[in-house]
Structures are given as C-alpha cells and as structure tokens.
Amino acid sequence: MMKKFLMALAATTMVASPMVAAEAQAAPHREVTRVVKQGPHGRTVVKQRTVVRNDYRTGYRNGGYNNHRWAKGQRFDRRYATNYRVVNNYRDYRLSAPPRGYQWVRSGNDAVLVAIASGLIGAVIGSAIN
C-alpha cells in the first residue's frame, strides 16, 4: 500500500513540475529606471524608462519603441513586430516564393517567413526590406 502511494506521489510530481516551471518562466521581469536631474532655472526633470524582459522579447517601453530579434522556431506574434505588414510582392524584395502554408511578413526591416496556421517562424532575413 505504501509503495503504491509513493509511486503515485512521484508520478504526480513529475506531471506537475513542467507546468509550474512554465508558469514561472512566462512571468515577465520589469525594471524601472528613474533619473532625476536638476534642469535650468531650478526645475526638476524626471525621466523614467521601463524595461520588460521575458523569453520572447525585450522591449523598451518609452514612446512605443519595441526592439525584437526574431529567430527560426519561435512563435511570431505581430503585436511585437515593428511596422508589421504582409509582403505580397516578395519578388520586389528578392525573396523566394513562400512554401504552401507560409507567408512573408515584414517586421521593421526584416523579412520573416511565418507559418499561417501555427505562427512558427521558418526563416528570418535581416535588413531585406529597406
């Protein structure tokens, strides 16, 4: 009886541990930097910058600036893409024809080959679009 109980307990911890680890990794880390300077005529100037870091992106939230480096195998989320556009005229940018189920999208100056159904990145060509 005790052996069965210990085996069930071990199996439960093995199943539950990846869920707990994934939840801990998904939580973003925020750093707030505040700079206080004395301006001209005795005015106080306060500048604040918030940096959000997690597995998928590092974004500087200061005036809407978001810098993201895409990599093959990541999941593409257009909310984190700067200047997101679907590229229909891929030949004008000297890109190959996308395979069935993929499309070229623009994120900043990068061309990203994204699977339509799953959103996984198949290829990234940096500075392809000027």
Short mmCIF file of C-alpha atoms in Angstrom, two decimals:
data_model
loop_
_atom_site.label_atom_id
_atom_site.label_comp_id
_atom_site.label_asym_id
_atom_site.label_seq_id
_atom_site.Cartn_x
_atom_site.Cartn_y
_atom_site.Cartn_z
CA MET A 1 0.00 0.00 0.00
CA MET A 2 2.77 2.44 0.93
CA LYS A 3 4.68 1.55 -2.23
CA LYS A 4 1.66 2.39 -4.42
CA PHE A 5 1.17 5.67 -2.60
CA LEU A 6 4.80 6.70 -3.11
CA MET A 7 4.68 5.74 -6.81
CA ALA A 8 1.51 7.82 -7.29
CA LEU A 9 3.10 10.75 -5.50
CA ALA A 10 6.23 10.53 -7.68
CA ALA A 11 4.13 10.36 -10.87
CA THR A 12 2.09 13.38 -9.79
CA THR A 13 5.18 15.49 -9.13
CA MET A 14 6.67 14.51 -12.50
CA VAL A 15 3.49 15.61 -14.29
CA ALA A 16 3.02 18.84 -12.31
CA SER A 17 6.62 20.11 -12.32
CA PRO A 18 6.76 21.26 -16.00
CA MET A 19 3.54 23.23 -15.51
CA VAL A 20 4.97 25.08 -12.52
CA ALA A 21 8.26 25.76 -14.33
CA ALA A 22 6.47 27.06 -17.45
CA GLU A 23 4.34 29.38 -15.34
CA ALA A 24 7.42 30.79 -13.62
CA GLN A 25 9.23 31.35 -16.95
CA ALA A 26 6.26 33.10 -18.53
CA ALA A 27 6.17 35.85 -15.92
CA PRO A 28 7.87 38.96 -17.32
CA HIS A 29 10.60 40.75 -15.42
CA ARG A 30 10.22 44.52 -15.15
CA GLU A 31 12.92 47.01 -14.37
CA VAL A 32 12.04 50.64 -13.79
CA THR A 33 14.85 53.17 -14.07
CA ARG A 34 14.17 56.70 -12.88
CA VAL A 35 16.64 59.53 -13.46
CA VAL A 36 16.14 62.81 -11.59
CA LYS A 37 18.17 65.82 -12.75
CA GLN A 38 18.19 69.46 -11.88
CA GLY A 39 17.26 71.39 -15.01
CA PRO A 40 17.85 75.03 -15.86
CA HIS A 41 16.16 77.67 -13.71
CA GLY A 42 15.85 75.24 -10.77
CA ARG A 43 13.33 72.91 -12.43
CA THR A 44 13.46 69.20 -11.65
CA VAL A 45 13.47 66.90 -14.69
CA VAL A 46 12.39 63.28 -14.15
CA LYS A 47 12.90 60.66 -16.88
CA GLN A 48 11.55 57.17 -16.43
CA ARG A 49 12.25 54.07 -18.53
CA THR A 50 10.60 50.68 -18.03
CA VAL A 51 12.32 47.58 -19.41
CA VAL A 52 10.23 44.42 -19.77
CA ARG A 53 12.13 41.15 -20.25
CA ASN A 54 10.95 37.59 -20.84
CA ASP A 55 11.72 34.68 -23.18
CA TYR A 56 10.11 36.15 -26.28
CA ARG A 57 11.07 39.78 -26.31
CA THR A 58 12.98 42.60 -24.73
CA GLY A 59 11.07 45.81 -25.18
CA TYR A 60 11.85 49.33 -24.12
CA ARG A 61 8.55 50.94 -23.33
CA ASN A 62 9.44 54.53 -23.82
CA GLY A 63 7.44 56.25 -26.51
CA GLY A 64 6.29 52.96 -28.10
CA TYR A 65 9.76 51.72 -29.08
CA ASN A 66 9.91 47.93 -29.20
CA ASN A 67 13.03 46.13 -30.40
CA HIS A 68 12.66 42.44 -31.17
CA ARG A 69 15.01 39.86 -32.63
CA TRP A 70 13.21 37.06 -34.42
CA ALA A 71 14.71 33.57 -34.70
CA LYS A 72 13.77 30.41 -36.54
CA GLY A 73 11.48 28.19 -34.48
CA GLN A 74 9.99 30.99 -32.38
CA ARG A 75 6.30 31.79 -32.49
CA PHE A 76 5.63 35.02 -34.38
CA ASP A 77 3.32 37.49 -32.67
CA ARG A 78 2.55 40.58 -34.69
CA ARG A 79 1.94 42.68 -31.58
CA TYR A 80 5.70 42.69 -31.01
CA ALA A 81 6.62 43.41 -34.62
CA THR A 82 7.53 46.95 -35.58
CA ASN A 83 5.96 48.14 -38.84
CA TYR A 84 4.12 44.82 -39.37
CA ARG A 85 2.98 44.21 -42.94
CA VAL A 86 2.22 41.11 -45.02
CA VAL A 87 4.59 41.09 -48.02
CA ASN A 88 2.65 40.06 -51.14
CA ASN A 89 5.24 41.37 -53.62
CA TYR A 90 8.11 39.23 -52.35
CA ARG A 91 9.86 39.27 -55.75
CA ASP A 92 10.42 43.02 -55.46
CA TYR A 93 12.49 42.34 -52.32
CA ARG A 94 14.32 39.40 -53.95
CA LEU A 95 12.69 36.86 -51.65
CA SER A 96 11.88 33.32 -52.73
CA ALA A 97 8.28 32.21 -53.16
CA PRO A 98 6.89 31.08 -49.79
CA PRO A 99 6.03 27.38 -49.49
CA ARG A 100 2.41 26.30 -49.19
CA GLY A 101 1.03 27.38 -45.83
CA TYR A 102 3.63 30.13 -45.28
CA GLN A 103 3.73 33.86 -45.95
CA TRP A 104 6.38 36.56 -45.84
CA VAL A 105 5.78 39.34 -43.31
CA ARG A 106 7.68 42.49 -42.51
CA SER A 107 8.91 43.39 -39.05
CA GLY A 108 10.96 46.58 -39.17
CA ASN A 109 13.49 45.97 -41.96
CA ASP A 110 13.46 42.18 -41.53
CA ALA A 111 11.59 39.71 -43.72
CA VAL A 112 10.16 36.84 -41.68
CA LEU A 113 8.72 33.63 -43.18
CA VAL A 114 5.78 32.65 -40.95
CA ALA A 115 3.53 29.58 -40.99
CA ILE A 116 -0.04 30.78 -41.42
CA ALA A 117 -1.71 28.15 -39.23
CA SER A 118 0.70 27.89 -36.30
CA GLY A 119 2.66 31.17 -36.42
CA LEU A 120 6.04 29.44 -36.24
CA ILE A 121 8.95 31.19 -37.94
CA GLY A 122 10.56 29.27 -40.79
CA ALA A 123 13.23 31.80 -41.79
CA VAL A 124 14.43 35.31 -40.97
CA ILE A 125 16.28 37.54 -43.42
CA GLY A 126 17.67 40.60 -41.69
CA SER A 127 17.65 44.01 -43.41
CA ALA A 128 15.97 42.59 -46.50
CA ILE A 129 13.46 45.42 -46.73
CA ASN A 130 14.76 48.97 -46.89
#
